[in-house]
Structures are given as C-alpha cells and as structure tokens.
Coordinates of C-alpha atoms and ligand atoms in Angstrom, one line a residue:
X1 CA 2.3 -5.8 -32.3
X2 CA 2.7 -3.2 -30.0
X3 CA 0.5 -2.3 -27.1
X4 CA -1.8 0.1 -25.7
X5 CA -2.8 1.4 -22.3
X6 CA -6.0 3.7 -22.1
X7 CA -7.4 5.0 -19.2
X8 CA -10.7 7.4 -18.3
X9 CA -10.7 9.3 -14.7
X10 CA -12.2 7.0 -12.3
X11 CA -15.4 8.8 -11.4
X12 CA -17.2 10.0 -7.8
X13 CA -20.3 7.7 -7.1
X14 CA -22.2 10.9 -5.6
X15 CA -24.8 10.6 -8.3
X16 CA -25.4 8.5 -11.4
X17 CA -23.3 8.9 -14.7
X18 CA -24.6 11.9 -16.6
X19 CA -23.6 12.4 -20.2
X20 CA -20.9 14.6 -19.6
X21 CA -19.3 10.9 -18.0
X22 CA -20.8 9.4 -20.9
X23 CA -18.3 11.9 -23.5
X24 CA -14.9 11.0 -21.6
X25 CA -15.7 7.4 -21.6
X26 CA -17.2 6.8 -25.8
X27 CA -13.9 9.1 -26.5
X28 CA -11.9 6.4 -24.5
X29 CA -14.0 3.1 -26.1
X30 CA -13.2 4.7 -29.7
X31 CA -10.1 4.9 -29.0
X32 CA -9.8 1.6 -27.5
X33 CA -11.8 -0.3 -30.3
X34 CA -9.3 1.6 -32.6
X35 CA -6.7 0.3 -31.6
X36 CA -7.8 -3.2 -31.6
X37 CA -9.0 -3.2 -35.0
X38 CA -5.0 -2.3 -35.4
X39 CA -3.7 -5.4 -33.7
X40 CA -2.5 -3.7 -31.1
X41 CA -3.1 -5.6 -27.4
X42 CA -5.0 -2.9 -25.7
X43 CA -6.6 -2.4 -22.2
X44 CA -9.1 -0.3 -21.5
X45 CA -9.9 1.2 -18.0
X46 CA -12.4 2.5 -16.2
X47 CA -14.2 2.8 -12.6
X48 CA -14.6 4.5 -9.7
X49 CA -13.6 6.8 -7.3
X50 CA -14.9 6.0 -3.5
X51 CA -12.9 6.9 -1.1
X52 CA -13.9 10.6 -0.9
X53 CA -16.2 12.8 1.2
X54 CA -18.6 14.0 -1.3
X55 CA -19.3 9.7 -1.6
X56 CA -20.4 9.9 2.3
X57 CA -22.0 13.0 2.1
X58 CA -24.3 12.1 -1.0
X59 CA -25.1 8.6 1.1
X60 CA -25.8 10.7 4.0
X61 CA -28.3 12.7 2.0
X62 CA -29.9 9.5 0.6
X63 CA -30.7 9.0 4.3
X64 CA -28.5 5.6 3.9
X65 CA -25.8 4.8 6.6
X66 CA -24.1 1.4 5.3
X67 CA -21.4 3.3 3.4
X68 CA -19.5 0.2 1.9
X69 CA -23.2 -1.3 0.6
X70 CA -23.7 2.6 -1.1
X71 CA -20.7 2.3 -2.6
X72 CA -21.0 -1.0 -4.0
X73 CA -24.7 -0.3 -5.7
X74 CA -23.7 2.9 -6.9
X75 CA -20.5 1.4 -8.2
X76 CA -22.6 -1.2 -9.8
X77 CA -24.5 1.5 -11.7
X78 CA -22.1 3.0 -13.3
X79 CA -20.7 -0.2 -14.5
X80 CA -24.0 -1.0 -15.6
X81 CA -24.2 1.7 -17.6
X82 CA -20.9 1.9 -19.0
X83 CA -22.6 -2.3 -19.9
X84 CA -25.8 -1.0 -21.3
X85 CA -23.8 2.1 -23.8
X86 CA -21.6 -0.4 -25.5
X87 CA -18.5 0.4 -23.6
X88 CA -15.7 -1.9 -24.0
X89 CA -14.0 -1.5 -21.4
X90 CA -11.5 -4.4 -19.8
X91 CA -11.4 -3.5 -16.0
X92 CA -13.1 -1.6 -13.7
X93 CA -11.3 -0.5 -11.1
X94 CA -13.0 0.6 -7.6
X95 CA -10.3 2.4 -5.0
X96 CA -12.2 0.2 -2.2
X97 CA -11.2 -2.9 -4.1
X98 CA -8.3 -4.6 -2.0
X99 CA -5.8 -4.5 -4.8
X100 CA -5.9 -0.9 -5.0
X101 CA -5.5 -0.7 -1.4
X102 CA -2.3 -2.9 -1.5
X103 CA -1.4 -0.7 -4.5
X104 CA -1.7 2.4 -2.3
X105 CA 0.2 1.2 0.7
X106 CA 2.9 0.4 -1.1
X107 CA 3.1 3.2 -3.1
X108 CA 3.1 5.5 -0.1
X109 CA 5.6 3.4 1.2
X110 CA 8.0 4.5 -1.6
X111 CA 7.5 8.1 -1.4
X112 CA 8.0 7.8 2.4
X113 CA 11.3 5.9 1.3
X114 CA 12.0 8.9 -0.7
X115 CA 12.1 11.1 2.1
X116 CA 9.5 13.1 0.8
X117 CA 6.6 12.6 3.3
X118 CA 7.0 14.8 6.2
X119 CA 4.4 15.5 9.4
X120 CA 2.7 19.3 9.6
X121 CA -0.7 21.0 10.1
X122 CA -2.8 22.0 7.1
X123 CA -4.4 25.8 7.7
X124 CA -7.0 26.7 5.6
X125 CA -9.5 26.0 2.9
X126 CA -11.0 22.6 1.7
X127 CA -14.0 22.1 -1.4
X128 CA -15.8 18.8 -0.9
X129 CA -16.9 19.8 -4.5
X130 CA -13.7 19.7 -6.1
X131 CA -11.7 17.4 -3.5
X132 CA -9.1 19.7 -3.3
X133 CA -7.4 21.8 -0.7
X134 CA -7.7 25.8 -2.2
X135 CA -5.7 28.8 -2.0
X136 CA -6.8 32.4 -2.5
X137 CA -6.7 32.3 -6.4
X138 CA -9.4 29.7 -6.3
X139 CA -11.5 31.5 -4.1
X140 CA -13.8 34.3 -5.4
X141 CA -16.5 35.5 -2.5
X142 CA -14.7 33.1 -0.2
X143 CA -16.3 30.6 -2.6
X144 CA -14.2 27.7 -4.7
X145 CA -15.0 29.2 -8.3
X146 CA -15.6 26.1 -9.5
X147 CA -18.4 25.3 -7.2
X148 CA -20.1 28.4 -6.0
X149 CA -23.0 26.9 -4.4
X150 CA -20.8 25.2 -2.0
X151 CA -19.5 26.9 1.4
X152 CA -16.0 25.3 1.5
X153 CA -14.3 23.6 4.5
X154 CA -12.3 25.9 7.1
X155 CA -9.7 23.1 7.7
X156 CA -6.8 22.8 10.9
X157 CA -5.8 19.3 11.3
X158 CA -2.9 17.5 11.4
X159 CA -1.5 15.8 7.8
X160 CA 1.1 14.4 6.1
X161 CA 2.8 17.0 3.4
X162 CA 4.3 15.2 -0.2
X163 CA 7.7 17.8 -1.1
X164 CA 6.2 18.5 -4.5
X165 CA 8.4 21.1 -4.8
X166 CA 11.6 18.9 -4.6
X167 CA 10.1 18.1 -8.5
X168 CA 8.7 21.1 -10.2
X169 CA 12.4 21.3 -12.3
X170 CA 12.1 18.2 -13.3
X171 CA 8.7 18.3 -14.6
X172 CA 9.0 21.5 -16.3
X173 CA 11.9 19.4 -18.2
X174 CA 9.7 16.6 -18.6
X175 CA 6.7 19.0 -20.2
X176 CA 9.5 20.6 -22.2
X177 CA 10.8 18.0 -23.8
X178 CA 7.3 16.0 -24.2
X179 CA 5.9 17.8 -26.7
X180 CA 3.0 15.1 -26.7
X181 CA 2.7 15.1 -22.9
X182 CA 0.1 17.4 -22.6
X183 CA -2.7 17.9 -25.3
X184 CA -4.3 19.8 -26.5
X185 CA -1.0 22.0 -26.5
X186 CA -2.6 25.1 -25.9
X187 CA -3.0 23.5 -22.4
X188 CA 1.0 23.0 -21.9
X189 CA 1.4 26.7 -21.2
X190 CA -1.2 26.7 -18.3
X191 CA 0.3 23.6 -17.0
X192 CA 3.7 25.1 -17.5
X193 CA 2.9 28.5 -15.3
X194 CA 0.9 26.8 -12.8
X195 CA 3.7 24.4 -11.8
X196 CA 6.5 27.3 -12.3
X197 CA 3.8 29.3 -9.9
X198 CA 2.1 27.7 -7.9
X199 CA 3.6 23.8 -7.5
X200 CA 4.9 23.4 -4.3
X201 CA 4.8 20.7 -1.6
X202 CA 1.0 20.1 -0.2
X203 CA -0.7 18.0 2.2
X204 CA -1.7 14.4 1.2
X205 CA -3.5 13.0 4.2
X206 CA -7.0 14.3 6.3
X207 CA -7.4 13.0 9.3
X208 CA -9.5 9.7 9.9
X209 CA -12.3 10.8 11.9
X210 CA -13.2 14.6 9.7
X211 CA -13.6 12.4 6.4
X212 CA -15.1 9.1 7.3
X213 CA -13.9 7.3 4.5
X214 CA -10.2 6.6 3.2
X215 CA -7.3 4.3 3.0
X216 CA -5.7 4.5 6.2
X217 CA -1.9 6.0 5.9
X218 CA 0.6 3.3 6.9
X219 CA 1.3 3.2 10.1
X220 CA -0.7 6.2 11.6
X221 CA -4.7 4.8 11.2
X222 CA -5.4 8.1 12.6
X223 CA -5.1 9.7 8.9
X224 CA -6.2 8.9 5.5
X225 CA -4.6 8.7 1.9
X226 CA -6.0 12.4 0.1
X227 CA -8.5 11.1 -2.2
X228 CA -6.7 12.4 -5.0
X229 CA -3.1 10.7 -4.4
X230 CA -5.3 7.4 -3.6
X231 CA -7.8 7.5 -6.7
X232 CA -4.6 8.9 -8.8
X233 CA -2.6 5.6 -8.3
X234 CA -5.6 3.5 -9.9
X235 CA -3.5 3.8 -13.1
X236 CA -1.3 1.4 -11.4
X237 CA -3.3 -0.7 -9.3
X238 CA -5.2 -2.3 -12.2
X239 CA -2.7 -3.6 -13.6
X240 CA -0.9 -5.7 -11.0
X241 CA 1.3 -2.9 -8.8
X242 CA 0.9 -4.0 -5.9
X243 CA -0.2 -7.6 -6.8
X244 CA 1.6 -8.6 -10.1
X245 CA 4.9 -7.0 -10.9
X246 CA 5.2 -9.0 -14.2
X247 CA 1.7 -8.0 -15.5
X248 CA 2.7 -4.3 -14.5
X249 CA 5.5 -4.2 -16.2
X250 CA 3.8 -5.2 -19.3
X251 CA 1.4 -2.0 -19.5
X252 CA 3.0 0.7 -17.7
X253 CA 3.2 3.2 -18.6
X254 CA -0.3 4.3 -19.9
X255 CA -0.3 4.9 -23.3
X256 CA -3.7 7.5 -22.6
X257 CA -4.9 9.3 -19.8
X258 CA -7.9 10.7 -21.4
X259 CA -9.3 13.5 -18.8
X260 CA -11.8 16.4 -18.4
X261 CA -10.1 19.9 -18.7
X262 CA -10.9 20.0 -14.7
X263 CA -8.7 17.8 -13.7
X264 CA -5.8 18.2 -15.9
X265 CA -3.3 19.8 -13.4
X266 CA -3.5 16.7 -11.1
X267 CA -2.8 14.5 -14.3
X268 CA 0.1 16.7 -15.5
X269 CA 1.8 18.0 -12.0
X270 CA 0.7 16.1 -9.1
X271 CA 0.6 12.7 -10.9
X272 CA 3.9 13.0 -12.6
X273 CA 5.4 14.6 -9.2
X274 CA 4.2 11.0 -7.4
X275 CA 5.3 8.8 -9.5
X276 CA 9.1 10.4 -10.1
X277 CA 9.0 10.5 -6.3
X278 CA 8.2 6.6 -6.2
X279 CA 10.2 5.3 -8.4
X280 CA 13.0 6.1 -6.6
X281 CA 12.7 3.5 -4.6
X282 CA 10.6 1.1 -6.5
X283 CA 11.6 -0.7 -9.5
X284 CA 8.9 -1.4 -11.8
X285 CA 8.3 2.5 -11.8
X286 CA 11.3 2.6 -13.9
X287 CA 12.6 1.6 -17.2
X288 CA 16.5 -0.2 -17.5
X289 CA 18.2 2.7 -17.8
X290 CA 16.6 3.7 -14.3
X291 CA 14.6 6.8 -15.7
X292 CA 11.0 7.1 -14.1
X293 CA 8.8 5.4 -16.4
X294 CA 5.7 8.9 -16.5
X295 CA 2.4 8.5 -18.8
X296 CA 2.8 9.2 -22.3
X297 CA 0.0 11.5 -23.1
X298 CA -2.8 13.2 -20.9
X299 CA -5.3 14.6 -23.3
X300 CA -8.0 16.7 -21.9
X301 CA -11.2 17.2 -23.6
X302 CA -13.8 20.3 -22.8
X303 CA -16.8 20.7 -20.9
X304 CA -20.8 19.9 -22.1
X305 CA -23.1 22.4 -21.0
X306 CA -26.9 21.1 -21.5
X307 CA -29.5 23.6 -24.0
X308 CA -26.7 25.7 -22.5
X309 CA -26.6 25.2 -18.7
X310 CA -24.6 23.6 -16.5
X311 CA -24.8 20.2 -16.1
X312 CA -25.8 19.3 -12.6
X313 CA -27.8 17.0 -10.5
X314 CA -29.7 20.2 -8.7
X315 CA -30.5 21.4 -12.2
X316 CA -32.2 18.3 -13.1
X317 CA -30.3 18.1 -16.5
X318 CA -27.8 15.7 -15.6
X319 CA -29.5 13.1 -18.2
X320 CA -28.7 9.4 -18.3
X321 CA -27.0 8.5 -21.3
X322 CA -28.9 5.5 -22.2
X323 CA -32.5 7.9 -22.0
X324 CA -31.6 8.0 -25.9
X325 CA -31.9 4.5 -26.8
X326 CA -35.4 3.8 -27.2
X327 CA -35.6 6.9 -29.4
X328 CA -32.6 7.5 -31.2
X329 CA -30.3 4.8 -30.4
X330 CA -26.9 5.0 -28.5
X331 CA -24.6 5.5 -31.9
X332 CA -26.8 8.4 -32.4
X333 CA -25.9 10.0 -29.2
X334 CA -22.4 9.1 -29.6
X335 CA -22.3 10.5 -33.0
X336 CA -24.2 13.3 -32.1
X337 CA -21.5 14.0 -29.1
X338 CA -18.5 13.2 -30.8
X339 CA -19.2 15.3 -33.8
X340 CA -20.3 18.3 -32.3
X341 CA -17.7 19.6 -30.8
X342 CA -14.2 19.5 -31.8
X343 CA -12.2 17.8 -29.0
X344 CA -10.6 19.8 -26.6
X345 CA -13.4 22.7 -26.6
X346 CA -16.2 22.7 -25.1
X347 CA -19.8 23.1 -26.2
X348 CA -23.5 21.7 -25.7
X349 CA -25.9 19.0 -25.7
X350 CA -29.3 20.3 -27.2
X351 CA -31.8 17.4 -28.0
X352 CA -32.6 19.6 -31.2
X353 CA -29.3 19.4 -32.9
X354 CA -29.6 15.7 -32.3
X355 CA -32.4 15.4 -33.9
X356 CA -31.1 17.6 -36.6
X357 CA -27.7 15.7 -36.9
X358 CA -29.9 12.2 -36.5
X359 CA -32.3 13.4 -39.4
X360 CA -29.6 14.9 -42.2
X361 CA -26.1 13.2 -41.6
X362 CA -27.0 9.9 -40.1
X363 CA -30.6 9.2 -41.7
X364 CA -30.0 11.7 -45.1
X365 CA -26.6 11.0 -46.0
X366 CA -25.8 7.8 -44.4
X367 CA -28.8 5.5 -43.4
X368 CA -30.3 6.7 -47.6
X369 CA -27.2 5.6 -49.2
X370 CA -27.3 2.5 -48.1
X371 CA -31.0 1.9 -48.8
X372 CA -30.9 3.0 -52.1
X373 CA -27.1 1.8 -52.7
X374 CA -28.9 -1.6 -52.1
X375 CA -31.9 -1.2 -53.4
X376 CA -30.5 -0.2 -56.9
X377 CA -28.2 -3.1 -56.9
X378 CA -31.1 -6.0 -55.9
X379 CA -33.1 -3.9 -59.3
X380 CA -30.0 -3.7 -61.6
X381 CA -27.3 -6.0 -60.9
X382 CA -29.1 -9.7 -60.7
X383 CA -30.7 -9.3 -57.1
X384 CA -27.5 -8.6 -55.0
X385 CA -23.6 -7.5 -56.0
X386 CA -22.1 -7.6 -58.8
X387 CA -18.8 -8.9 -59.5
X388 CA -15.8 -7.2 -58.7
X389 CA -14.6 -4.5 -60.9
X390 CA -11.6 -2.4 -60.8
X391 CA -12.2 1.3 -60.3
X392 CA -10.3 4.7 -60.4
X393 CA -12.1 6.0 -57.0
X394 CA -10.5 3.6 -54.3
X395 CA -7.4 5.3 -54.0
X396 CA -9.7 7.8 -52.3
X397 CA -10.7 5.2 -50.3
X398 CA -7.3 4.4 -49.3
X399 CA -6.4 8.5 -48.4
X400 CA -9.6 8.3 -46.2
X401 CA -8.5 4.9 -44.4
X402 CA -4.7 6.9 -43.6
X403 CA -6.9 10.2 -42.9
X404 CA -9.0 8.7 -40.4
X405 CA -5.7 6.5 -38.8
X406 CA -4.0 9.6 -38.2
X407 CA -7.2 11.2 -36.3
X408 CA -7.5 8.7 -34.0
X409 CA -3.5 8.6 -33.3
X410 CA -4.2 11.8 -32.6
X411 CA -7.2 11.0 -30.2
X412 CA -9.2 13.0 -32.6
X413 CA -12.9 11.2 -33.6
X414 CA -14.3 14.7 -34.6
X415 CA -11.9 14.5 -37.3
X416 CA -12.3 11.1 -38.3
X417 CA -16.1 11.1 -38.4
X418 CA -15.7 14.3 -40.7
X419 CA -13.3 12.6 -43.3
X420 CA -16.1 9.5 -43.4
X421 CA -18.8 12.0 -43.9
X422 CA -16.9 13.7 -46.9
X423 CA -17.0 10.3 -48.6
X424 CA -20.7 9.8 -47.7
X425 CA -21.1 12.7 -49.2
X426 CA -19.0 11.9 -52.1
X427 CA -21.2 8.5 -53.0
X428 CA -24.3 10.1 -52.6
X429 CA -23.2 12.9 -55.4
X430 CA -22.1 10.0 -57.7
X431 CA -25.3 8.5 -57.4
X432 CA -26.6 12.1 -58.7
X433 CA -24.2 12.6 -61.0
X434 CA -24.6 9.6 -62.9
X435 CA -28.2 8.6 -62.2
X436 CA -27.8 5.1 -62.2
X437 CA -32.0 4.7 -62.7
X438 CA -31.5 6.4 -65.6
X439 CA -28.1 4.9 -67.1
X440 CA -29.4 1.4 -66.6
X441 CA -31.3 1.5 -69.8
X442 CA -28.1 2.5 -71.8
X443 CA -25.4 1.0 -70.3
X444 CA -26.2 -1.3 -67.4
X445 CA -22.7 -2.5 -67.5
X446 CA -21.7 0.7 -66.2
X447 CA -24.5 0.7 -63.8
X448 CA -22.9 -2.3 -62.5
X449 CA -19.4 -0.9 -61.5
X450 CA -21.1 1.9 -60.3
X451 CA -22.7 -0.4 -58.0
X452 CA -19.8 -2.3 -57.0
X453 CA -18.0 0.9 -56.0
X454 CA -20.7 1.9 -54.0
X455 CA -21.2 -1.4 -52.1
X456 CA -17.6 -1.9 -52.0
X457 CA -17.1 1.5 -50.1
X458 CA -19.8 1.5 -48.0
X459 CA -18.1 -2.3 -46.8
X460 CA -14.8 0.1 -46.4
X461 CA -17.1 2.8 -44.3
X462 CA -18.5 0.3 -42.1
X463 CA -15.3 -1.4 -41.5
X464 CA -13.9 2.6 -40.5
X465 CA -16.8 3.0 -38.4
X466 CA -16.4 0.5 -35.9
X467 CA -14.8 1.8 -33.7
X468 CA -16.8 5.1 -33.7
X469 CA -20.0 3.6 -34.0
X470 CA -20.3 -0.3 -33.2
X471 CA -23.7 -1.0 -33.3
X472 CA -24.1 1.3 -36.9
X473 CA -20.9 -1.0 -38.6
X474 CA -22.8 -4.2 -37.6
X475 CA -26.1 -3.0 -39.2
X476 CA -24.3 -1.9 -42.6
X477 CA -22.8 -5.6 -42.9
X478 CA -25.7 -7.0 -42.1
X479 CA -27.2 -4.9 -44.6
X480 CA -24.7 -5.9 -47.3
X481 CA -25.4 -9.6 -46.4
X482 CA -22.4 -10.0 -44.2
X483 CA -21.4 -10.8 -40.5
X484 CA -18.9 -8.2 -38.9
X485 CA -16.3 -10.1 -36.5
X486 CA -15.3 -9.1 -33.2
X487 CA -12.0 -10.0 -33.8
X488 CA -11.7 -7.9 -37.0
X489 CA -8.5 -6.3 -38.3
X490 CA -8.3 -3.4 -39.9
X491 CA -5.2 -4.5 -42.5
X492 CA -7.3 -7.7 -43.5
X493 CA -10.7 -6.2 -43.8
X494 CA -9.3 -2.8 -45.6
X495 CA -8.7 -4.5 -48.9
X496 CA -10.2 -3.5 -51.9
X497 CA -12.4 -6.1 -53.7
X498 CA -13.3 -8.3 -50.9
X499 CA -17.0 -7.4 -51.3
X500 CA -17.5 -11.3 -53.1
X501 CA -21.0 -11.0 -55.6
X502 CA -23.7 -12.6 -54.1
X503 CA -27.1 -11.9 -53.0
X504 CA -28.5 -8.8 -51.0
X505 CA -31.4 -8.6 -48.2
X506 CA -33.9 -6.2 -48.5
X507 CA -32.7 -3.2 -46.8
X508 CA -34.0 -1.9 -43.8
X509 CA -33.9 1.7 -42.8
X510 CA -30.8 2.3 -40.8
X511 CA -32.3 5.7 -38.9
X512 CA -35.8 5.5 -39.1
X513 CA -37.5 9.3 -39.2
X514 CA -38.3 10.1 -36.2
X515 CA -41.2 12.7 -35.6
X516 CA -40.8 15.6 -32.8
Ligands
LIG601 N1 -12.8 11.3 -9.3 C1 -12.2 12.3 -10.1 C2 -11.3 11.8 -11.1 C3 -10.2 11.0 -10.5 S1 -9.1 10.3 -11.8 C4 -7.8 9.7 -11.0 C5 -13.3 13.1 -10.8 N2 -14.5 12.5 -11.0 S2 -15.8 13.1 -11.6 O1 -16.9 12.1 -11.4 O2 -16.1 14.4 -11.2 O3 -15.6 12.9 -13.2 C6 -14.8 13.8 -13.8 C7 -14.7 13.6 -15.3 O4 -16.0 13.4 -15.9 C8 -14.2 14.9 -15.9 O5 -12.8 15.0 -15.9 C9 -14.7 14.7 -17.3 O6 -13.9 13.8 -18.0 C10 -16.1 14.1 -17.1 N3 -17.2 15.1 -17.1 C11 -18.0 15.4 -16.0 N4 -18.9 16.4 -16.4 C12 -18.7 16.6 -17.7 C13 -19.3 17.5 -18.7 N5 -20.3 18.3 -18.4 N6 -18.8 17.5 -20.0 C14 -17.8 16.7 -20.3 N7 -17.2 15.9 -19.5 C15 -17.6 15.8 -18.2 O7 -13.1 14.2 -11.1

C-alpha cells in the first residue's frame, strides 16, 4: 500500500468561496477519493490563508474590528462549504492555528541556520491583491497587471531578505531532471525562464505595525513572516513539523500540490528554494541519503471566467457553489466543471451549458439508461437481474477501468469522465441496436444477457464514478438494489459478475428535467 499526500492552496478569507475555489478543491477530492478507492492511505488538505493584509483590509471594510473573531467565522465558512459540497477533505489547516505557528518559527529558524536570511530595506512596489512584492514587468500603468483596479503599495521599510539566488542552479536541475515536477509541461518552460531570469534573493518579512496581521519573525516582533513564506509552509505544518516529527515523516513529501495557474511560480521556485534552504539544517526535510526531500508534482489548472467575465466579488458573479443544489444538484456542477474544460486551460462557467450538459449527458445518456436498463429488466428478466452470464463486451469494461486509472494518475478527470461517457454511450446504442422490447418475444434468453451486461456495467460505472461523482455512484447502487461502501476498493468491487440476480426497485429518475 503505498501513500498519498494531496494538497489545495490554502485560500484568503477576504470573501466567501466562489466556484472558481470550488474547481481546485472537487479536482483535489477526485483525486483524493481516487486514490482511496486504490488502497492507498491518503490525506487530503485544505484551509486557509489568514495572516495577510487583504484579510484585515476586507474586515475593515465589513466595518468589523476583532480581527481574530473575522477570521475565525470566515474560516468557518469556507470549511462549511467545503462540508456542505461533499469535500473529503482530512484537515484543515488555518495559518493562525498554533501548530502552524510552531511550524513557522521553526522553519525560519533553519533557513536563518542556513545563513540565508540577512537584514536590508525593501524599495518599491507591493499589491495587497496579489500578496506579492512587484517589479517593473508586473506593472503596466503603474498598475499590478493582475489586479488593475488596485493602486499598489509604494513600500520603504525595513525586512528580512531569503538568498533565493544562492538556489536558482539547483532548481533549474531539480525542474530538469523532474520531468513530472511541473504540469502541465507546457508550464516548465515559463517556470524555467522566470527562475533563469528573474529568481533572485527577495524580501520575506513587512514590518509589524504596516500589515497588522502576521507571525512575528523570531526574535525581532517588530516584523512579520511574508504571508506567502508563512501560508507556503502549511504543507508542512499539517502534518506534524513542528509538532510531530514521526507523523511528518510519514507524508512528506506531498504527493500533489494541486494549484491555480496564478500561483504556480511560488509553488515551483520560491517553495522549492525554502525548503532546499531548510533542510540543511533540519532533518526530517531530508531523506537518508541527505538529499532535500521537494514535492513531487505541482499541477496547475486554468482560470474560470463566469458567461465570460471575470470572476469577482465587485462584479457580483462570484457565485456560491452550493446555489446549484436545490436545482441541479452538486454532482451536476461538478460534472459540469470538470468536464468542460480540459484541465490546465481555462474556460467558463455559463449556467446554459449546465443546463445543456445536465439535460443530454447526465439526464439523456446517463440518468435514461439506468431507468430503462432497469425498467426492461423488472419487465423481462423475472422482476429484477438475471443470473450471471458470461459476455464478450467486458474486456471493454476492463480497458475503460485501466483508461480511467491512468487519467486520474495523471490528475486528469476530464479524461476519465470522457472514457465513462464513451461507454454510456456505447450501452445506450446496444439497447438500439438490438431492441431488447422487441427481441424479447423471440428470444428472451438473449434479452436476458443483454440485460445482465447492461446492469453488470452500469455496477462497473458507478463503482468508476465515485470518486468523480459521490453522490451519483450511491444513487446508481441504490438503484440496482445495492448499498455502496465507504470503504470500497476498487480491485474488490471491479470484478466482473458480482452483480448477484435478485430483485430490482422501481427506478427513479436520476436527473429529473429541469424546465428554464
Ligand atoms: N492564499 C493563496 C494561496 C496560498 S497556497 C500556499 C491564494 N489564495 S486565493 O484565495 O486567492 O485562492 C487561489 C486559488 O483559488 C487559485 O490558485 C485557484 O486554485 C483558485 N481559483 C480562484 N479563482 C479561480 C477561478 N476563477 N477559476 C479557477 N480557479 C480559481 O492565492
């Protein structure tokens, strides 16, 4: 059994999870649902980021002063949410949680061990939007190009620099020789040129009293951790650095940091950068032979616009994910989101291809084919499922099972919904082809393995679907009479002839129409 460590970003708690949050974070729970349906002991983990200025601001704005009692309800929200969409998640990490704080301290401890934290003055530009400190080729108008509507920060203050450059060789050797470092690896290149460019040391302090929030830099209280080397070092702090070497050393490193596309560089330079510093001169940041112990994959997925716009809280299209679920239902949105674009591009959220995708693939060519898979069988075969019966088409079954394994080991749900589609697709024509309805009057013992492939594979689609959509792979086994375990396994429940004969509720639709 081997294990696996996924992560999301942890996000701001300046406003209320959108869908956009909603995309990174079903992406992760697929992935994480995969792999326990695999066997493999897996830990999932989200939360949130708090320790930033954007936080205080957006209190601020909310005419509210009590930042810590802000940051706990709006923390609880998102974990709400996260609750009330079906994500599994096994943590939730806050960067005010005291375990992350220990985490921090002594982190910055090690890089300070390292000798690569020295004292200077930052000159120039800060966006609260992006958290970052900006040089010209981010600026356009004297504007961060990322958020234009934003005047950014004319910054002079004392802070503590990181040498970043002391590692840009060594993490141009780590990207080259990686090849599953980075993904998509169109993105390797851009990673590549910004850190042969542009990585160099920078500053990883503010001071105290300019941000009003922050983990205080050991030793100097004056100054704060930079909100990004803080929320960065989450990864770690949820699992026991810090707190609990042993349990640390038993998940790191992640197995998956699943980002946005806007925040890949400070996955794939800075992050990397910190931790080779670190582990220097800590331990459990390295394996036996002493070699820094970096995340295994960073894989960075594309933006949602929304009927084409930006998604934004000013724009008042920054729509709760769980607004769906009286209507449609959650899988629908997550279906919807996961099969519309192909991960790692971007593209957009229109309520009318939901509808569309609701109406043809999930209540058409799915939701149908179980009602009249059913249906036919209660009518032909005795009220329920026939026996078993042994039948050319499962090695198709078997090539979709591997087809959809090796999307998701590729982080790739697009792909694996498609492959369960095409055998949708492929039932629903056999039904056609051999009009079952019809044959039943000729040769209803045909009818009969007809049925038993059907209900057979639609067992094997439901089992396939759970981790892409939970709630949809219960209702299909309820629908075939049968209870779907939490604890499931994929290599005992992907075994052909399992479907026993026995009785079969009446169906239910599985995607009711829904009228616009
Ligand atoms: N707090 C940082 C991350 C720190 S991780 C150590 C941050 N937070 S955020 O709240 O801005 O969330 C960023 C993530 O949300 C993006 O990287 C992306 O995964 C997701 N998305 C935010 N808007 C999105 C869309 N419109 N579309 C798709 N994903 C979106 O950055």
């Amino acid at each position: 059994m081997s294990r696996y460590y996924i992560t999301t970003p942890i996000y701001y708690v300046n406003d209320k999870p959108h869908i956009g949050h909603a995309y990174t974070t079903m992406v992760a729970d697929v992935l994480a649902r995969f792999h326990r349906v695999r066997g493999d002991e897996t830990f999932f983990l989200t939360g949130t980021d708090e320790n930033s200025q954007k936080n205080v601001q957006a209190m601020e704005k909310a005419g509210e002063s009590d930042l810590s009692a802000y940051l706990e309800r709006m923390a609880g929200i998102w974990q709400q949410t996260w609750r009330d969409t079906g994500i599994s998640f096994d943590d939730f990490i806050r960067t005010t949680d005291e375990r992350h704080i220990k985490a921090v301290t002594r982190f910055w401890k090690a890089v300070q061990a390292s000798g690569d934290i020295y004292e200077g003055e930052y000159v120039g530009k800060y966006c609260t939007g992006c958290e970052a400190f900006k040089n010209d080729s981010d600026i356009i108008d004297d504007r961060c190009v990322l958020h234009p509507n934003k005047a950014l920060d004319e910054l002079k203050e004392k802070n503590y620099f990181f040498r970043g450059s002391r590692y840009r060789e060594s993490l141009l050797e780590f990207i080259d020789q990686h090849d599953d470092f980075i993904l998509p690896a169109e993105r390797k290149n851009e990673i590549r040129n910004y850190i042969k460019d542009h990585f160099g040391d920078f500053s990883i302090s503010r001071e105290a009293k300019a941000v009003g929030v922050g983990i205080p830099v050991p030793g100097d209280e004056s100054q704060v951790v930079y909100v990004w080397f803080d929320a960065l070092i989450n990864y770690l702090s949820a699992i026991g650095y810090g707190t609990d070497d042993a349990v640390f050393t038993k998940w790191w490193p992640a197995d998956l940091h699943l980002v946005g596309k806007d925040i890949i560089k400070f996955h794939c330079a800075i992050w990397p950068a910190m931790l080779l510093s670190a582990a220097q001169h800590d331990d459990v940041l390295r394996d036996k032979s002493g070699k820094t112990l970096l995340p295994k994959r960073v894989h960075a997925h594309g933006f949602f616009t929304m009927d084409g716009q930006k998604i934004s809280k000013s724009l008042g299209n920054a729509i709760d994910p769980r607004e769906f679920e009286s209507s449609y239902g959650l899988d629908a949105v997550r279906y919807y989101m996961l099969r519309e674009i192909s991960f790692g591009s971007d593209g957009d959220f229109s309520r009318t291809r939901l509808h569309e995708r609701y109406t043809a693939e999930l209540g058409n060519t799915l939701g149908n084919l179980v009602q009249r898979t059913i249906a036919m069988s209660r009518k032909y075969c005795d009220g329920g499922i026939p026996a078993i019966v042994e039948w050319d088409g499962k090695e198709d079954l078997e090539k979709r099972r591997h087809d959809v394994t090796e999307a998701l080991l590729a982080d790739r749900a697009d792909l694996a919904l498609e492959v369960i589609w095409e055998g949708l697709m492929k039932a629903n024509k056999l039904i056609e082809d051999t009009q079952p309805f019809k044959l039943v009057k000729e040769d209803p013992e045909q009818v009969k393995q007809i049925m038993y492939w059907l209900l057979e594979s639609l067992r094997w689609y439901a089992v396939l679907l759970y981790p892409l959509l939970p709630t949809t792979s219960q209702k299909i086994f309820h629908a075939l009479g049968l209870d779907l375990s939490q604890n499931m396994r994929w290599d005992e429940e992907l075994v052909w002839g399992k479907l026993a004969s026995g009785p079969l509720p009446e169906p239910t639709p599985l995607f009711p129409r829904i009228e616009v």
